[in-house]
Amino acid sequence: MREMEEKILKEGKILSGGILKVGSFLNQKIDVIFLKTMGKEISELYKGAGANKILTIESSGIAIAVATGMEMNIPVVFAKKHRTSNVDGEAYVTRVHSFTHNEDYQVVVSKEYLVPSDRILLIDDFLANGNAVNGLIELVNQAGAEVIGIAAAIEKVFQGGGDELRAKGYRVESLAEIEIMSESGIIFRHNLSRNG
Ligand code: 5GP
C-alpha cells in the first residue's frame, strides 16, 4: 500500500536492533484518518473471505484491528499479555517471545470469546519473526476455530516470519513490506524505495 510506504519513509525512525519506530501514527500517537484508511484497506483485501471475528494482541494491535472490525462489521477480540502464569482453566493460553522486549510472556484469551465455529482474521501492527502471530494461531487452534487470514500494518520481510507463514499455506497481507532496513534507508519489497 503506497500510502503506508510513504508514511513510513516520512515518519518512521529506524532504531538499533532492527526496530522501526512508528510512534507518530500507529504505536503511541494515532493518526485516526490514516487508521481509517488502514482499516478500509485490510477490509477490502479480506472482502468475501468469510471472517466473522478479528483476533489481535494487546496493546499495539488493537487500534488497527478495531479500525478493520468497524469496516467489516465484525467483533474484535484481543489476547492479553501476562508476565506470570496465574491463569485459570477458563482461558486459552500460550507462550510468546517478544522481539522488542526480548522476554517471554503468556498470551491469554477467555474461552468465551473464541468458539469452534469462528473464522478468524488475525491482525497485528508488526509482523517480524512471526512469534506473536504464531501465538495467536495456537490460541485459535486450541479453540478448534479456523484462521482465514493474517494482516499486518508493517511486515519486516527480512525477519522471515511472514514468508514462513505463507509457506505453511496461510494468506498473509501486509500494508507495507520492508525488505531491507538500514541506516542508509528502507527498501520495500514492492519497489517503492528511497534513501533516508
Ligand atoms: P514478531 O512476534 O513477529 O517477531 O514481532 C511482532 C510483535 O513485536 C508485534 O506485536 C510488535 O508489537 C512488535 N514489533 C516487532 N518489530 C517491531 C518494530 O520494528 N517496531 C515496533 N514498534 N514493534 C515491533
PDB file of N, CA and C in Angstrom, residues 112-175:
ATOM      1  N   GLU A 112     -14.674 -17.977  26.389  1.00  0.00           N
ATOM      2  CA  GLU A 112     -15.985 -17.482  25.907  1.00  0.00           C
ATOM      3  C   GLU A 112     -15.877 -16.774  24.560  1.00  0.00           C
ATOM      4  N   TYR A 113     -14.699 -16.218  24.270  1.00  0.00           N
ATOM      5  CA  TYR A 113     -14.617 -15.314  23.122  1.00  0.00           C
ATOM      6  C   TYR A 113     -14.064 -15.948  21.843  1.00  0.00           C
ATOM      7  N   LEU A 114     -13.654 -17.209  21.940  1.00  0.00           N
ATOM      8  CA  LEU A 114     -13.242 -17.948  20.734  1.00  0.00           C
ATOM      9  C   LEU A 114     -13.983 -19.272  20.751  1.00  0.00           C
ATOM     10  N   VAL A 115     -14.729 -19.540  19.685  1.00  0.00           N
ATOM     11  CA  VAL A 115     -15.514 -20.786  19.641  1.00  0.00           C
ATOM     12  C   VAL A 115     -15.192 -21.554  18.353  1.00  0.00           C
ATOM     13  N   PRO A 116     -15.460 -22.867  18.328  1.00  0.00           N
ATOM     14  CA  PRO A 116     -15.046 -23.678  17.179  1.00  0.00           C
ATOM     15  C   PRO A 116     -15.583 -23.198  15.835  1.00  0.00           C
ATOM     16  N   SER A 117     -16.740 -22.560  15.817  1.00  0.00           N
ATOM     17  CA  SER A 117     -17.301 -22.123  14.517  1.00  0.00           C
ATOM     18  C   SER A 117     -16.661 -20.828  14.007  1.00  0.00           C
ATOM     19  N   ASP A 118     -15.758 -20.237  14.782  1.00  0.00           N
ATOM     20  CA  ASP A 118     -15.177 -18.955  14.370  1.00  0.00           C
ATOM     21  C   ASP A 118     -14.251 -19.089  13.168  1.00  0.00           C
ATOM     22  N   ARG A 119     -14.358 -18.075  12.284  1.00  0.00           N
ATOM     23  CA  ARG A 119     -13.433 -17.929  11.150  1.00  0.00           C
ATOM     24  C   ARG A 119     -12.698 -16.612  11.385  1.00  0.00           C
ATOM     25  N   ILE A 120     -11.433 -16.762  11.746  1.00  0.00           N
ATOM     26  CA  ILE A 120     -10.707 -15.643  12.355  1.00  0.00           C
ATOM     27  C   ILE A 120      -9.751 -14.965  11.384  1.00  0.00           C
ATOM     28  N   LEU A 121      -9.804 -13.640  11.381  1.00  0.00           N
ATOM     29  CA  LEU A 121      -8.772 -12.833  10.718  1.00  0.00           C
ATOM     30  C   LEU A 121      -7.831 -12.323  11.816  1.00  0.00           C
ATOM     31  N   LEU A 122      -6.556 -12.680  11.721  1.00  0.00           N
ATOM     32  CA  LEU A 122      -5.566 -12.229  12.705  1.00  0.00           C
ATOM     33  C   LEU A 122      -4.954 -10.911  12.237  1.00  0.00           C
ATOM     34  N   ILE A 123      -4.848  -9.961  13.149  1.00  0.00           N
ATOM     35  CA  ILE A 123      -4.271  -8.660  12.784  1.00  0.00           C
ATOM     36  C   ILE A 123      -3.264  -8.228  13.842  1.00  0.00           C
ATOM     37  N   ASP A 124      -2.137  -7.685  13.387  1.00  0.00           N
ATOM     38  CA  ASP A 124      -1.196  -7.076  14.331  1.00  0.00           C
ATOM     39  C   ASP A 124      -0.557  -5.864  13.661  1.00  0.00           C
ATOM     40  N   ASP A 125       0.073  -5.038  14.468  1.00  0.00           N
ATOM     41  CA  ASP A 125       0.711  -3.854  13.889  1.00  0.00           C
ATOM     42  C   ASP A 125       1.949  -4.258  13.081  1.00  0.00           C
ATOM     43  N   PHE A 126       2.831  -5.070  13.705  1.00  0.00           N
ATOM     44  CA  PHE A 126       4.057  -5.510  13.034  1.00  0.00           C
ATOM     45  C   PHE A 126       4.062  -7.018  12.883  1.00  0.00           C
ATOM     46  N   LEU A 127       4.638  -7.488  11.797  1.00  0.00           N
ATOM     47  CA  LEU A 127       4.930  -8.911  11.628  1.00  0.00           C
ATOM     48  C   LEU A 127       6.432  -8.999  11.384  1.00  0.00           C
ATOM     49  N   ALA A 128       7.148  -9.601  12.326  1.00  0.00           N
ATOM     50  CA  ALA A 128       8.615  -9.643  12.233  1.00  0.00           C
ATOM     51  C   ALA A 128       9.064 -11.100  12.157  1.00  0.00           C
ATOM     52  N   ASN A 129       9.409 -11.697  13.303  1.00  0.00           N
ATOM     53  CA  ASN A 129       9.752 -13.128  13.285  1.00  0.00           C
ATOM     54  C   ASN A 129       8.511 -14.017  13.231  1.00  0.00           C
ATOM     55  N   GLY A 130       7.390 -13.441  13.528  1.00  0.00           N
ATOM     56  CA  GLY A 130       6.144 -14.204  13.485  1.00  0.00           C
ATOM     57  C   GLY A 130       5.743 -14.815  14.820  1.00  0.00           C
ATOM     58  N   ASN A 131       6.463 -14.515  15.881  1.00  0.00           N
ATOM     59  CA  ASN A 131       6.131 -15.136  17.175  1.00  0.00           C
ATOM     60  C   ASN A 131       4.739 -14.749  17.669  1.00  0.00           C
ATOM     61  N   ALA A 132       4.428 -13.472  17.575  1.00  0.00           N
ATOM     62  CA  ALA A 132       3.125 -13.016  18.074  1.00  0.00           C
ATOM     63  C   ALA A 132       1.998 -13.691  17.289  1.00  0.00           C
ATOM     64  N   VAL A 133       2.105 -13.682  15.950  1.00  0.00           N
ATOM     65  CA  VAL A 133       1.052 -14.287  15.124  1.00  0.00           C
ATOM     66  C   VAL A 133       0.979 -15.794  15.361  1.00  0.00           C
ATOM     67  N   ASN A 134       2.124 -16.449  15.483  1.00  0.00           N
ATOM     68  CA  ASN A 134       2.086 -17.898  15.743  1.00  0.00           C
ATOM     69  C   ASN A 134       1.422 -18.196  17.088  1.00  0.00           C
ATOM     70  N   GLY A 135       1.629 -17.329  18.054  1.00  0.00           N
ATOM     71  CA  GLY A 135       0.940 -17.484  19.342  1.00  0.00           C
ATOM     72  C   GLY A 135      -0.567 -17.359  19.179  1.00  0.00           C
ATOM     73  N   LEU A 136      -0.987 -16.394  18.361  1.00  0.00           N
ATOM     74  CA  LEU A 136      -2.431 -16.224  18.127  1.00  0.00           C
ATOM     75  C   LEU A 136      -3.003 -17.432  17.379  1.00  0.00           C
ATOM     76  N   ILE A 137      -2.237 -17.946  16.412  1.00  0.00           N
ATOM     77  CA  ILE A 137      -2.691 -19.147  15.674  1.00  0.00           C
ATOM     78  C   ILE A 137      -2.888 -20.304  16.658  1.00  0.00           C
ATOM     79  N   GLU A 138      -1.952 -20.432  17.593  1.00  0.00           N
ATOM     80  CA  GLU A 138      -2.044 -21.502  18.592  1.00  0.00           C
ATOM     81  C   GLU A 138      -3.337 -21.362  19.417  1.00  0.00           C
ATOM     82  N   LEU A 139      -3.685 -20.133  19.786  1.00  0.00           N
ATOM     83  CA  LEU A 139      -4.924 -19.932  20.553  1.00  0.00           C
ATOM     84  C   LEU A 139      -6.154 -20.312  19.725  1.00  0.00           C
ATOM     85  N   VAL A 140      -6.135 -19.945  18.438  1.00  0.00           N
ATOM     86  CA  VAL A 140      -7.261 -20.288  17.559  1.00  0.00           C
ATOM     87  C   VAL A 140      -7.354 -21.807  17.422  1.00  0.00           C
ATOM     88  N   ASN A 141      -6.198 -22.471  17.296  1.00  0.00           N
ATOM     89  CA  ASN A 141      -6.203 -23.938  17.211  1.00  0.00           C
ATOM     90  C   ASN A 141      -6.749 -24.564  18.485  1.00  0.00           C
ATOM     91  N   GLN A 142      -6.348 -24.029  19.615  1.00  0.00           N
ATOM     92  CA  GLN A 142      -6.859 -24.565  20.889  1.00  0.00           C
ATOM     93  C   GLN A 142      -8.383 -24.486  20.943  1.00  0.00           C
ATOM     94  N   ALA A 143      -8.923 -23.419  20.338  1.00  0.00           N
ATOM     95  CA  ALA A 143     -10.379 -23.232  20.349  1.00  0.00           C
ATOM     96  C   ALA A 143     -11.073 -24.093  19.294  1.00  0.00           C
ATOM     97  N   GLY A 144     -10.293 -24.727  18.419  1.00  0.00           N
ATOM     98  CA  GLY A 144     -10.878 -25.526  17.335  1.00  0.00           C
ATOM     99  C   GLY A 144     -11.468 -24.648  16.243  1.00  0.00           C
ATOM    100  N   ALA A 145     -11.062 -23.378  16.205  1.00  0.00           N
ATOM    101  CA  ALA A 145     -11.560 -22.452  15.178  1.00  0.00           C
ATOM    102  C   ALA A 145     -10.584 -22.421  14.008  1.00  0.00           C
ATOM    103  N   GLU A 146     -10.889 -21.555  13.015  1.00  0.00           N
ATOM    104  CA  GLU A 146     -10.082 -21.540  11.783  1.00  0.00           C
ATOM    105  C   GLU A 146      -9.496 -20.149  11.534  1.00  0.00           C
ATOM    106  N   VAL A 147      -8.241 -20.103  11.128  1.00  0.00           N
ATOM    107  CA  VAL A 147      -7.618 -18.839  10.712  1.00  0.00           C
ATOM    108  C   VAL A 147      -7.845 -18.689   9.217  1.00  0.00           C
ATOM    109  N   ILE A 148      -8.570 -17.638   8.821  1.00  0.00           N
ATOM    110  CA  ILE A 148      -8.804 -17.460   7.372  1.00  0.00           C
ATOM    111  C   ILE A 148      -7.764 -16.534   6.739  1.00  0.00           C
ATOM    112  N   GLY A 149      -7.032 -15.818   7.584  1.00  0.00           N
ATOM    113  CA  GLY A 149      -6.001 -14.951   7.038  1.00  0.00           C
ATOM    114  C   GLY A 149      -5.327 -14.130   8.112  1.00  0.00           C
ATOM    115  N   ILE A 150      -4.257 -13.482   7.699  1.00  0.00           N
ATOM    116  CA  ILE A 150      -3.441 -12.694   8.619  1.00  0.00           C
ATOM    117  C   ILE A 150      -3.182 -11.346   7.951  1.00  0.00           C
ATOM    118  N   ALA A 151      -3.279 -10.279   8.730  1.00  0.00           N
ATOM    119  CA  ALA A 151      -2.951  -8.961   8.175  1.00  0.00           C
ATOM    120  C   ALA A 151      -2.064  -8.215   9.155  1.00  0.00           C
ATOM    121  N   ALA A 152      -1.077  -7.514   8.598  1.00  0.00           N
ATOM    122  CA  ALA A 152      -0.204  -6.689   9.435  1.00  0.00           C
ATOM    123  C   ALA A 152      -0.094  -5.319   8.792  1.00  0.00           C
ATOM    124  N   ALA A 153       0.049  -4.306   9.633  1.00  0.00           N
ATOM    125  CA  ALA A 153       0.278  -2.977   9.073  1.00  0.00           C
ATOM    126  C   ALA A 153       1.645  -2.971   8.401  1.00  0.00           C
ATOM    127  N   ILE A 154       2.645  -3.465   9.120  1.00  0.00           N
ATOM    128  CA  ILE A 154       4.020  -3.419   8.608  1.00  0.00           C
ATOM    129  C   ILE A 154       4.676  -4.789   8.787  1.00  0.00           C
ATOM    130  N   GLU A 155       5.166  -5.335   7.692  1.00  0.00           N
ATOM    131  CA  GLU A 155       5.914  -6.599   7.769  1.00  0.00           C
ATOM    132  C   GLU A 155       7.391  -6.315   7.541  1.00  0.00           C
ATOM    133  N   LYS A 156       8.225  -6.814   8.447  1.00  0.00           N
ATOM    134  CA  LYS A 156       9.670  -6.715   8.235  1.00  0.00           C
ATOM    135  C   LYS A 156      10.109  -8.036   7.599  1.00  0.00           C
ATOM    136  N   VAL A 157      10.092  -8.032   6.271  1.00  0.00           N
ATOM    137  CA  VAL A 157      10.321  -9.247   5.486  1.00  0.00           C
ATOM    138  C   VAL A 157      11.646  -9.898   5.857  1.00  0.00           C
ATOM    139  N   PHE A 158      12.638  -9.046   6.191  1.00  0.00           N
ATOM    140  CA  PHE A 158      13.987  -9.566   6.453  1.00  0.00           C
ATOM    141  C   PHE A 158      14.043 -10.441   7.707  1.00  0.00           C
ATOM    142  N   GLN A 159      13.001 -10.429   8.526  1.00  0.00           N
ATOM    143  CA  GLN A 159      12.981 -11.313   9.698  1.00  0.00           C
ATOM    144  C   GLN A 159      12.288 -12.653   9.421  1.00  0.00           C
ATOM    145  N   GLY A 160      11.623 -12.749   8.294  1.00  0.00           N
ATOM    146  CA  GLY A 160      11.202 -14.058   7.787  1.00  0.00           C
ATOM    147  C   GLY A 160       9.874 -14.627   8.271  1.00  0.00           C
ATOM    148  N   GLY A 161       9.282 -14.025   9.302  1.00  0.00           N
ATOM    149  CA  GLY A 161       8.055 -14.613   9.870  1.00  0.00           C
ATOM    150  C   GLY A 161       6.901 -14.685   8.888  1.00  0.00           C
ATOM    151  N   GLY A 162       6.704 -13.633   8.106  1.00  0.00           N
ATOM    152  CA  GLY A 162       5.584 -13.586   7.152  1.00  0.00           C
ATOM    153  C   GLY A 162       5.717 -14.652   6.081  1.00  0.00           C
ATOM    154  N   ASP A 163       6.912 -14.783   5.522  1.00  0.00           N
ATOM    155  CA  ASP A 163       7.105 -15.771   4.452  1.00  0.00           C
ATOM    156  C   ASP A 163       7.017 -17.206   4.983  1.00  0.00           C
ATOM    157  N   GLU A 164       7.417 -17.400   6.242  1.00  0.00           N
ATOM    158  CA  GLU A 164       7.251 -18.751   6.825  1.00  0.00           C
ATOM    159  C   GLU A 164       5.770 -19.102   6.926  1.00  0.00           C
ATOM    160  N   LEU A 165       4.968 -18.119   7.323  1.00  0.00           N
ATOM    161  CA  LEU A 165       3.528 -18.368   7.418  1.00  0.00           C
ATOM    162  C   LEU A 165       2.932 -18.628   6.035  1.00  0.00           C
ATOM    163  N   ARG A 166       3.386 -17.848   5.031  1.00  0.00           N
ATOM    164  CA  ARG A 166       2.895 -18.078   3.651  1.00  0.00           C
ATOM    165  C   ARG A 166       3.268 -19.488   3.194  1.00  0.00           C
ATOM    166  N   ALA A 167       4.499 -19.902   3.524  1.00  0.00           N
ATOM    167  CA  ALA A 167       4.955 -21.236   3.114  1.00  0.00           C
ATOM    168  C   ALA A 167       4.108 -22.333   3.768  1.00  0.00           C
ATOM    169  N   LYS A 168       3.564 -22.022   4.939  1.00  0.00           N
ATOM    170  CA  LYS A 168       2.689 -23.011   5.600  1.00  0.00           C
ATOM    171  C   LYS A 168       1.275 -22.997   5.027  1.00  0.00           C
ATOM    172  N   GLY A 169       1.023 -22.045   4.106  1.00  0.00           N
ATOM    173  CA  GLY A 169      -0.278 -22.020   3.455  1.00  0.00           C
ATOM    174  C   GLY A 169      -1.223 -20.939   3.951  1.00  0.00           C
ATOM    175  N   TYR A 170      -0.774 -20.107   4.889  1.00  0.00           N
ATOM    176  CA  TYR A 170      -1.638 -19.024   5.362  1.00  0.00           C
ATOM    177  C   TYR A 170      -1.621 -17.873   4.365  1.00  0.00           C
ATOM    178  N   ARG A 171      -2.741 -17.213   4.251  1.00  0.00           N
ATOM    179  CA  ARG A 171      -2.774 -15.966   3.481  1.00  0.00           C
ATOM    180  C   ARG A 171      -2.294 -14.838   4.400  1.00  0.00           C
ATOM    181  N   VAL A 172      -1.251 -14.141   3.979  1.00  0.00           N
ATOM    182  CA  VAL A 172      -0.702 -13.037   4.775  1.00  0.00           C
ATOM    183  C   VAL A 172      -0.709 -11.780   3.918  1.00  0.00           C
ATOM    184  N   GLU A 173      -1.342 -10.726   4.408  1.00  0.00           N
ATOM    185  CA  GLU A 173      -1.378  -9.449   3.684  1.00  0.00           C
ATOM    186  C   GLU A 173      -0.787  -8.374   4.580  1.00  0.00           C
ATOM    187  N   SER A 174       0.235  -7.680   4.096  1.00  0.00           N
ATOM    188  CA  SER A 174       0.838  -6.611   4.882  1.00  0.00           C
ATOM    189  C   SER A 174       0.745  -5.319   4.091  1.00  0.00           C
ATOM    190  N   LEU A 175       0.419  -4.234   4.782  1.00  0.00           N
ATOM    191  CA  LEU A 175       0.206  -2.970   4.074  1.00  0.00           C
ATOM    192  C   LEU A 175       1.524  -2.378   3.583  1.00  0.00           C
TER     193      LEU A 175
END
